[in-house]
Amino acid sequence: MANRLLKVSSLATAVLASSGFYLYSSHLDLSDLSVIRFGRAVATTAVISYDYLTAFRHVENGTDEYWHLKSKVHRRSAERLRDLCCANRGTFIKVGQHLGALDYLLPEEYTSTLKVLHSRAPESSMEEIQQVIREDLGKELSELFLSFEEKPQGAASLAQVHKAVLHDGKTVAVKIQHPKVQKQSANDILVMEVLLKAVHWLFPDFALMWLVEEAKKNMPLELDFLNEGRNAEKVADMLAHFHFLKIPMIHWNLSTKRILTMEFADGGQVNDRDYMQTHGINVNEISENLGKMYSEMIFVHGFVHCDPHPGNVLVRKCPQTKKNEVVLLDHGLYQVLQPDFRLNYCQLWQALIKGDMSGVERYSRRLGAGDLYPLFACVLTARSWKAVNAGISSVPVTRSEDIEIRTNAGLYLPQISDLLNRVPRQMLLLLKTNDLLRGIETTLQTRASSSSFINMSRCCIRAIASDGSLEVEKESNIITRVFCLLYVANMWRLL
């Protein structure tokens, strides 16, 4: 028995030693192994769940002590979740960024902690970048570029961007996908799905399966940079009449599914008030122009850029005209709104702006909210029910109202989860977009300005009028015929 045990232990030692040598010699990062990533996710989920299950055992619900303790549990759980996203990278960071934008659903402790993920994305090494370029473009860096900056201009969850100069002297931005993201994304989403189901079983009020469904649908699109290039060209053509908008031109000969080469455009992030002040950029003008372009995308065209976080929206003085300019980047995630959905959405916003409560109910129900239409109106606008009743354009946003909204988000979590599972999938990315735009307006201190409501209302009216133009024409023809018949009848009677 002892000899057998000695043989088994010797064999195990040999296997472990050879495995260790292989991992060392192949420079494989243990964090990239599926079993490690899965184990890390399971452990974090288990620790967070155990914390929530046990922390409140000896505290009376509803007391000051209870709320203070709950805030502490939220904070440390959010930090654990953030650390998991940073460790597993890729898809985890992408989903964590989405969670950080859900101000209407998650407690402030979560959203404020997870928002830092926009600036905590990993960087691929220069060796990895060169390998992707070799595999996809079939050439070395020196053959393709006159110069190529090794330090990236910025790193995101799925890719990083390098500044380079072509042999003809043009300066470009080269967006290169992290080499491991493509292989890991499907497994990561499966892990999230399994863990979210387990959490939902433990905490029935916690229902975020819609988030996994969205990730399943959108991740393949975001990982296809050729799709991103097509989106960029489509929106540039669609909004060409906005001379303040800059969409970088795509260099198709240097682009693949994992590489996107585009015109280089610099500027400050849209939430950087100091940059705007230093460069003489009018904050109110930028906020108004941002509202104009998004109102047109949503209400008129139904083709919506759904990732307007500050890193993707730059502002600058145009080098040629010296006028204020908005540079829109990262066109991987767009939502196409179906005509019926878009028109009902237009009518709903018109009703919200005017305080038309019968219209708010009617169009909220048409968009799938059912009896939860009051909650839907509050989630959509991030305003209290009192402000919605009065008409959101006539009631200014206050700090006390924002606090009320955040408090209610925690109290109505089951109803909000139910609502998000009811509404059409198109609505989910719109809600995320609304939240990101509101975050920018809050930073710029231009939230709920009268100009934004005027622009929204104009676009809604244009969309509704455009859809009804055929009916208007028919009615006009009928009226014309009636008048003609009456005229002929009168003339006949006179004769």
Coordinates of C-alpha atoms in Angstrom, one line a residue:
M1 CA 0.0 0.0 0.0
A2 CA 2.8 2.4 0.9
N3 CA 4.7 1.5 -2.3
R4 CA 1.5 2.2 -4.3
L5 CA 1.0 5.5 -2.6
L6 CA 4.6 6.4 -3.3
K7 CA 4.2 5.6 -7.0
V8 CA 1.0 7.7 -7.2
S9 CA 2.6 10.7 -5.4
S10 CA 5.7 10.4 -7.7
L11 CA 3.5 10.3 -10.8
A12 CA 1.5 13.3 -9.5
T13 CA 4.7 15.2 -8.8
A14 CA 6.0 14.5 -12.3
V15 CA 2.7 15.7 -13.9
L16 CA 2.6 18.9 -11.9
A17 CA 6.3 19.6 -12.5
S18 CA 5.9 19.1 -16.3
S19 CA 2.7 21.1 -16.3
G20 CA 4.5 23.9 -14.5
F21 CA 7.4 23.8 -16.9
Y22 CA 5.0 23.9 -19.9
L23 CA 3.1 26.9 -18.4
Y24 CA 6.4 28.7 -17.7
S25 CA 8.0 28.0 -21.1
S26 CA 4.8 29.0 -23.0
H27 CA 4.4 32.2 -21.0
L28 CA 0.8 31.3 -20.4
D29 CA -0.9 33.6 -17.9
L30 CA -2.8 31.5 -15.4
S31 CA -5.6 34.1 -15.4
D32 CA -6.4 33.1 -18.9
L33 CA -7.2 29.5 -18.0
S34 CA -11.0 28.9 -18.0
V35 CA -10.9 26.9 -14.8
I36 CA -9.1 29.8 -13.0
R37 CA -11.5 32.4 -14.4
F38 CA -14.5 30.2 -13.5
G39 CA -13.2 29.5 -10.0
R40 CA -12.6 33.2 -9.3
A41 CA -16.1 34.1 -10.4
V42 CA -17.7 31.3 -8.4
A43 CA -15.7 32.3 -5.3
T44 CA -16.6 35.9 -5.6
T45 CA -20.3 35.1 -6.1
A46 CA -20.3 32.8 -3.1
V47 CA -18.6 35.3 -0.8
I48 CA -21.0 38.1 -1.8
S49 CA -24.1 35.9 -1.4
Y50 CA -22.9 34.6 2.0
D51 CA -22.4 38.2 3.1
Y52 CA -25.9 39.2 2.2
L53 CA -27.4 36.0 3.7
T54 CA -25.7 36.4 7.1
A55 CA -25.0 40.2 7.7
F56 CA -28.5 41.1 8.8
R57 CA -29.3 38.2 11.2
H58 CA -29.1 40.3 14.4
V59 CA -30.3 43.6 13.0
E60 CA -33.9 44.7 12.9
N61 CA -35.2 45.5 9.4
G62 CA -35.8 49.2 8.8
T63 CA -33.8 50.7 11.7
D64 CA -30.9 53.1 11.2
E65 CA -28.5 50.4 12.1
Y66 CA -30.0 48.2 9.4
W67 CA -29.6 50.8 6.7
H68 CA -26.1 51.7 7.8
L69 CA -25.1 48.0 7.7
K70 CA -26.8 47.5 4.3
S71 CA -24.8 50.4 2.8
K72 CA -21.5 48.8 4.1
V73 CA -22.5 45.4 2.7
H74 CA -23.3 47.0 -0.7
R75 CA -20.0 48.8 -0.7
R76 CA -17.8 45.8 0.1
S77 CA -19.8 43.6 -2.3
A78 CA -19.4 46.2 -5.1
E79 CA -15.6 46.3 -4.4
R80 CA -15.4 42.5 -4.7
L81 CA -17.3 42.6 -7.9
R82 CA -15.0 45.3 -9.3
D83 CA -12.0 43.3 -8.3
L84 CA -13.4 40.2 -10.1
C85 CA -14.0 42.2 -13.3
C86 CA -10.4 43.6 -13.2
A87 CA -9.0 40.1 -12.6
N88 CA -11.0 38.4 -15.4
R89 CA -10.9 41.4 -17.7
G90 CA -12.5 41.3 -21.2
T91 CA -16.2 40.5 -21.1
F92 CA -16.3 40.9 -17.3
I93 CA -15.2 44.5 -17.5
K94 CA -17.6 45.2 -20.3
V95 CA -20.6 43.9 -18.3
G96 CA -19.3 45.6 -15.1
Q97 CA -19.2 48.9 -17.0
H98 CA -22.9 48.3 -18.0
L99 CA -23.8 47.7 -14.4
G100 CA -22.1 50.9 -13.4
A101 CA -24.5 52.8 -15.6
L102 CA -27.6 51.3 -14.1
D103 CA -28.4 54.2 -11.7
Y104 CA -32.1 53.5 -11.8
L105 CA -31.6 49.9 -10.7
L106 CA -28.5 49.4 -8.5
P107 CA -27.7 51.2 -5.2
E108 CA -25.2 54.1 -5.4
E109 CA -22.5 52.0 -3.7
Y110 CA -22.5 49.7 -6.7
T111 CA -22.7 52.3 -9.5
S112 CA -20.0 54.6 -8.1
T113 CA -17.7 51.7 -7.4
L114 CA -18.2 50.1 -10.9
K115 CA -17.9 53.3 -12.8
V116 CA -14.1 53.2 -12.3
L117 CA -14.0 50.2 -14.7
H118 CA -14.0 52.7 -17.6
S119 CA -10.5 53.7 -16.5
R120 CA -9.3 50.2 -15.3
A121 CA -9.2 48.3 -18.5
P122 CA -6.2 46.0 -19.2
E123 CA -3.4 46.6 -21.8
S124 CA -2.1 44.0 -24.1
S125 CA 1.7 43.8 -24.5
M126 CA 3.5 45.1 -27.6
E127 CA 4.3 41.5 -28.6
E128 CA 0.6 40.6 -28.5
I129 CA -0.3 43.6 -30.6
Q130 CA 2.4 42.8 -33.2
Q131 CA 1.1 39.2 -33.3
V132 CA -2.5 40.3 -34.0
I133 CA -1.2 42.6 -36.8
R134 CA 0.9 39.8 -38.4
E135 CA -2.0 37.3 -38.2
D136 CA -4.6 39.7 -39.6
L137 CA -2.7 42.0 -42.0
G138 CA 0.1 39.6 -42.9
K139 CA 2.9 42.2 -42.5
E140 CA 5.2 43.6 -39.9
L141 CA 4.5 47.0 -38.3
S142 CA 7.4 48.7 -40.1
E143 CA 5.9 47.6 -43.5
L144 CA 2.5 49.2 -42.7
F145 CA 3.4 52.3 -40.7
L146 CA 6.1 54.9 -40.8
S147 CA 5.9 55.1 -37.0
F148 CA 3.8 53.4 -34.3
E149 CA 3.5 54.5 -30.7
E150 CA 4.0 51.6 -28.3
K151 CA 2.1 53.3 -25.5
P152 CA -1.7 53.1 -26.3
Q153 CA -3.7 56.3 -26.4
G154 CA -6.4 54.4 -24.5
A155 CA -7.3 50.9 -23.4
A156 CA -10.8 49.5 -23.2
S157 CA -12.4 46.2 -22.1
L158 CA -12.1 44.7 -25.6
A159 CA -9.4 46.6 -27.4
Q160 CA -6.8 49.3 -27.2
V161 CA -5.9 52.2 -29.5
H162 CA -2.4 53.2 -30.8
K163 CA -1.4 56.4 -32.6
A164 CA 0.5 55.7 -35.8
V165 CA 1.7 57.5 -39.0
L166 CA 1.2 55.9 -42.4
H167 CA 4.0 56.0 -45.1
D168 CA 2.0 58.8 -46.9
G169 CA 2.3 61.0 -43.8
K170 CA -1.3 60.6 -42.5
T171 CA -1.8 60.2 -38.8
V172 CA -4.2 57.4 -37.9
A173 CA -5.6 55.7 -34.8
V174 CA -5.2 51.9 -34.9
K175 CA -7.7 50.0 -32.7
I176 CA -6.5 46.5 -32.0
Q177 CA -8.5 43.8 -30.2
H178 CA -7.0 42.1 -27.1
P179 CA -6.0 38.7 -28.5
K180 CA -7.7 36.5 -25.9
V181 CA -11.1 38.3 -25.8
Q182 CA -12.5 36.5 -28.8
K183 CA -11.9 33.0 -27.4
Q184 CA -12.9 33.9 -23.8
S185 CA -16.1 35.8 -24.4
A186 CA -18.5 32.9 -25.0
N187 CA -17.2 31.0 -21.9
D188 CA -17.4 34.2 -19.8
I189 CA -21.1 34.8 -20.8
L190 CA -21.9 31.2 -20.0
V191 CA -20.3 31.5 -16.6
M192 CA -22.3 34.7 -15.9
E193 CA -25.5 33.0 -16.9
V194 CA -25.0 30.1 -14.6
L195 CA -24.0 32.3 -11.6
L196 CA -26.9 34.8 -12.2
K197 CA -29.3 31.8 -12.2
A198 CA -27.8 30.6 -8.9
V199 CA -28.1 34.1 -7.3
H200 CA -31.7 34.4 -8.5
W201 CA -32.5 31.1 -6.8
L202 CA -31.0 32.4 -3.6
F203 CA -32.5 35.9 -3.9
P204 CA -35.7 35.8 -6.0
D205 CA -35.9 39.6 -6.2
F206 CA -32.6 39.7 -8.0
A207 CA -33.4 39.1 -11.6
L208 CA -30.8 40.3 -14.1
M209 CA -31.0 37.6 -16.8
W210 CA -31.9 40.2 -19.4
L211 CA -28.3 41.5 -18.9
V212 CA -26.8 38.2 -20.0
E213 CA -29.3 38.0 -22.9
E214 CA -28.1 41.4 -24.1
A215 CA -24.4 40.4 -23.7
K216 CA -25.1 37.2 -25.8
K217 CA -26.6 39.2 -28.6
N218 CA -24.3 42.2 -28.6
M219 CA -20.8 40.8 -27.8
P220 CA -20.3 39.1 -31.3
L221 CA -21.2 42.5 -32.9
E222 CA -18.8 44.5 -30.7
L223 CA -16.0 42.0 -31.5
D224 CA -16.4 42.5 -35.2
F225 CA -14.5 45.7 -36.1
L226 CA -15.7 45.6 -39.7
N227 CA -19.2 45.9 -38.4
E228 CA -18.0 48.9 -36.3
G229 CA -16.5 50.5 -39.4
R230 CA -19.8 50.1 -41.3
N231 CA -21.7 51.6 -38.5
A232 CA -19.4 54.6 -38.4
E233 CA -19.8 55.3 -42.1
K234 CA -23.6 54.9 -41.8
V235 CA -24.0 57.4 -39.0
A236 CA -21.5 59.8 -40.6
D237 CA -23.7 59.9 -43.7
M238 CA -27.0 60.0 -41.7
L239 CA -25.9 63.0 -39.6
A240 CA -23.8 64.8 -42.2
H241 CA -25.9 68.0 -41.8
F242 CA -24.5 68.4 -38.3
H243 CA -21.3 70.3 -39.1
F244 CA -20.3 70.2 -35.4
L245 CA -20.1 66.3 -35.5
K246 CA -16.8 64.5 -36.4
I247 CA -16.8 60.8 -37.2
P248 CA -13.2 59.6 -38.0
M249 CA -12.8 58.2 -41.6
I250 CA -12.1 54.5 -41.9
H251 CA -9.0 53.1 -43.7
W252 CA -10.5 49.8 -45.0
N253 CA -7.3 48.5 -46.5
L254 CA -5.8 48.3 -42.9
S255 CA -8.9 47.0 -41.2
T256 CA -10.1 43.5 -40.3
K257 CA -12.4 41.9 -37.8
R258 CA -9.8 42.5 -35.0
I259 CA -8.2 45.7 -36.4
L260 CA -9.8 49.0 -37.2
T261 CA -7.6 51.8 -38.6
M262 CA -9.2 55.2 -38.7
E263 CA -8.4 58.9 -39.0
F264 CA -6.8 60.2 -35.8
A265 CA -8.9 62.8 -33.9
D266 CA -7.7 64.2 -30.6
G267 CA -9.7 66.2 -28.0
G268 CA -10.7 66.2 -24.4
Q269 CA -13.3 64.0 -22.8
V270 CA -16.8 65.4 -22.9
N271 CA -17.0 65.5 -19.1
D272 CA -13.7 67.4 -18.7
R273 CA -14.9 70.9 -17.8
D274 CA -11.3 72.1 -17.2
Y275 CA -10.3 71.1 -20.7
M276 CA -13.3 73.0 -22.1
Q277 CA -12.5 76.1 -20.1
T278 CA -8.8 76.0 -21.1
H279 CA -9.7 75.7 -24.8
G280 CA -12.6 78.2 -24.8
I281 CA -15.2 75.6 -25.5
N282 CA -18.8 76.5 -24.5
V283 CA -20.2 73.8 -22.2
N284 CA -23.8 74.7 -23.0
E285 CA -23.2 74.5 -26.7
I286 CA -21.6 71.1 -26.4
S287 CA -24.5 69.8 -24.2
E288 CA -27.1 71.1 -26.7
N289 CA -25.3 69.6 -29.7
L290 CA -25.0 66.3 -28.0
G291 CA -28.8 66.4 -27.4
K292 CA -29.5 67.3 -31.0
M293 CA -27.5 64.4 -32.5
Y294 CA -28.9 61.8 -30.0
S295 CA -32.5 63.0 -30.4
E296 CA -32.1 62.7 -34.2
M297 CA -30.6 59.2 -33.9
I298 CA -33.3 57.9 -31.5
F299 CA -36.5 59.6 -32.7
V300 CA -35.9 60.3 -36.4
H301 CA -33.7 57.5 -37.7
G302 CA -33.9 54.7 -35.1
F303 CA -30.2 54.0 -35.4
V304 CA -28.6 54.7 -32.0
H305 CA -25.0 54.8 -30.8
C306 CA -25.4 53.0 -27.5
D307 CA -22.1 53.6 -25.7
P308 CA -21.7 57.3 -25.1
H309 CA -19.5 57.1 -22.0
P310 CA -17.1 60.0 -21.8
G311 CA -14.1 58.1 -23.3
N312 CA -16.1 57.7 -26.5
V313 CA -17.2 61.4 -26.8
L314 CA -14.5 63.9 -27.3
V315 CA -14.7 67.7 -27.7
R316 CA -12.3 70.0 -29.4
K317 CA -11.8 73.1 -31.6
C318 CA -12.0 72.1 -35.2
P319 CA -8.4 72.6 -36.6
Q320 CA -9.8 74.1 -39.8
T321 CA -12.9 76.2 -38.7
K322 CA -11.9 76.7 -35.1
K323 CA -15.5 76.0 -34.1
N324 CA -16.6 73.7 -31.3
E325 CA -16.7 70.0 -32.4
V326 CA -18.0 66.8 -31.0
V327 CA -15.9 63.7 -32.0
L328 CA -17.9 60.4 -31.6
L329 CA -15.9 57.2 -31.3
D330 CA -16.5 53.5 -30.8
H331 CA -19.3 52.5 -33.1
G332 CA -19.4 48.9 -32.2
L333 CA -22.7 49.0 -30.3
Y334 CA -25.8 50.3 -32.1
Q335 CA -29.5 49.7 -31.5
V336 CA -31.8 49.6 -34.5
L337 CA -35.3 50.6 -33.4
Q338 CA -38.3 49.1 -35.2
P339 CA -40.7 51.8 -36.7
D340 CA -43.7 51.0 -34.4
F341 CA -41.5 51.0 -31.3
R342 CA -39.8 54.2 -32.3
L343 CA -43.0 56.1 -32.9
N344 CA -44.6 54.9 -29.6
Y345 CA -41.3 56.0 -27.9
C346 CA -41.7 59.4 -29.6
Q347 CA -45.3 59.8 -28.4
L348 CA -44.3 58.8 -24.9
W349 CA -41.6 61.4 -24.6
Q350 CA -44.0 64.1 -26.0
A351 CA -46.4 63.1 -23.2
L352 CA -43.7 63.1 -20.6
I353 CA -42.5 66.6 -21.6
K354 CA -46.0 68.0 -21.6
G355 CA -47.2 66.2 -18.5
D356 CA -50.0 64.4 -20.5
M357 CA -50.6 61.6 -18.0
S358 CA -53.2 59.7 -20.2
G359 CA -50.6 59.7 -23.0
V360 CA -47.9 58.5 -20.6
E361 CA -50.0 55.6 -19.6
R362 CA -51.2 54.8 -23.1
Y363 CA -47.7 54.7 -24.7
S364 CA -46.0 53.1 -21.7
R365 CA -48.5 50.2 -22.0
R366 CA -47.8 50.0 -25.8
L367 CA -44.1 49.7 -25.0
G368 CA -44.8 46.7 -22.7
A369 CA -44.8 48.3 -19.2
G370 CA -48.4 47.3 -18.4
D371 CA -49.5 48.3 -14.9
L372 CA -46.0 49.3 -14.0
Y373 CA -46.2 52.4 -16.3
P374 CA -45.7 54.9 -13.4
L375 CA -42.4 53.1 -12.5
F376 CA -41.4 53.0 -16.2
A377 CA -41.9 56.7 -16.6
C378 CA -39.7 57.3 -13.5
V379 CA -37.0 54.9 -14.7
L380 CA -37.0 56.4 -18.2
T381 CA -36.7 60.0 -17.1
A382 CA -34.8 59.5 -13.7
R383 CA -37.5 61.8 -12.3
S384 CA -39.9 61.4 -9.4
W385 CA -43.6 60.6 -10.0
K386 CA -44.5 64.1 -8.8
A387 CA -42.2 65.6 -11.5
V388 CA -43.6 63.3 -14.2
N389 CA -47.2 64.4 -13.3
A390 CA -46.2 68.1 -13.5
G391 CA -44.4 67.6 -16.8
I392 CA -40.6 67.1 -16.7
S393 CA -39.9 70.2 -18.8
S394 CA -41.5 72.5 -16.2
V395 CA -40.0 71.1 -13.0
P396 CA -36.2 71.6 -12.4
V397 CA -34.1 68.7 -11.1
T398 CA -33.1 69.0 -7.5
R399 CA -30.6 67.1 -5.3
S400 CA -33.3 65.9 -3.0
E401 CA -35.2 64.4 -6.0
D402 CA -32.0 62.6 -7.1
I403 CA -31.7 61.2 -3.5
E404 CA -35.3 60.1 -3.6
I405 CA -34.8 58.3 -6.9
R406 CA -31.8 56.4 -5.6
T407 CA -33.6 55.4 -2.4
N408 CA -36.6 54.2 -4.3
A409 CA -34.4 52.2 -6.7
G410 CA -33.4 50.0 -3.7
L411 CA -37.0 49.7 -2.4
Y412 CA -38.5 48.8 -5.8
L413 CA -35.8 46.4 -7.0
P414 CA -38.2 43.5 -7.6
Q415 CA -40.6 45.7 -9.6
I416 CA -37.8 47.3 -11.6
S417 CA -36.4 43.8 -12.5
D418 CA -39.9 42.7 -13.5
L419 CA -40.2 45.8 -15.7
L420 CA -36.9 45.2 -17.4
N421 CA -37.9 41.7 -18.2
R422 CA -41.2 42.9 -19.7
V423 CA -40.2 45.7 -22.0
P424 CA -38.9 45.0 -25.6
R425 CA -35.2 44.2 -25.8
Q426 CA -34.7 47.4 -27.8
M427 CA -35.5 49.4 -24.6
L428 CA -32.6 48.0 -22.6
L429 CA -29.8 49.7 -24.6
L430 CA -31.9 52.9 -24.8
L431 CA -32.1 53.0 -21.0
K432 CA -28.3 52.5 -20.8
T433 CA -27.8 55.3 -23.4
N434 CA -30.1 57.6 -21.5
D435 CA -28.2 57.0 -18.2
L436 CA -24.8 57.7 -19.8
L437 CA -26.0 60.9 -21.4
R438 CA -27.6 62.0 -18.1
G439 CA -24.3 61.4 -16.4
I440 CA -22.5 63.7 -18.9
E441 CA -25.2 66.4 -18.4
T442 CA -24.9 66.1 -14.6
T443 CA -21.1 66.6 -14.8
L444 CA -21.5 69.5 -17.2
Q445 CA -24.3 70.9 -15.0
T446 CA -26.6 71.2 -17.9
R447 CA -29.1 68.5 -17.0
A448 CA -32.7 69.0 -18.0
S449 CA -32.0 72.4 -19.8
S450 CA -34.9 73.8 -21.8
S451 CA -33.0 73.5 -25.0
S452 CA -32.7 69.7 -24.6
F453 CA -36.4 69.3 -24.3
I454 CA -37.0 71.6 -27.3
N455 CA -34.7 69.5 -29.5
M456 CA -36.3 66.3 -28.3
S457 CA -39.7 67.6 -29.0
R458 CA -38.8 68.9 -32.5
C459 CA -37.4 65.5 -33.4
C460 CA -40.4 63.7 -32.0
I461 CA -42.8 65.9 -34.1
R462 CA -40.6 65.4 -37.2
A463 CA -40.7 61.6 -36.8
I464 CA -44.5 61.5 -36.1
A465 CA -45.2 63.9 -39.0
S466 CA -43.0 61.9 -41.3
D467 CA -44.8 58.7 -40.5
G468 CA -48.2 60.4 -40.8
S469 CA -47.5 62.2 -44.1
L470 CA -49.2 59.6 -46.2
E471 CA -52.3 59.7 -44.1
V472 CA -52.3 63.5 -44.1
E473 CA -51.9 63.4 -47.9
K474 CA -54.9 60.9 -48.2
E475 CA -57.0 63.1 -45.9
S476 CA -56.0 66.2 -48.0
N477 CA -57.1 64.5 -51.2
I478 CA -60.4 63.5 -49.7
I479 CA -61.1 67.0 -48.5
T480 CA -60.1 68.4 -51.9
R481 CA -62.6 66.0 -53.7
V482 CA -65.4 66.9 -51.3
F483 CA -64.9 70.6 -52.0
C484 CA -64.8 69.9 -55.7
L485 CA -68.1 68.0 -55.5
L486 CA -69.7 70.7 -53.4
Y487 CA -68.5 73.3 -55.9
V488 CA -69.9 71.3 -58.9
A489 CA -73.2 70.8 -57.0
N490 CA -73.6 74.5 -56.3
M491 CA -72.8 75.4 -59.9
W492 CA -75.3 72.8 -61.2
R493 CA -78.0 74.3 -58.9
L494 CA -77.3 77.9 -60.2
L495 CA -77.6 76.7 -63.7

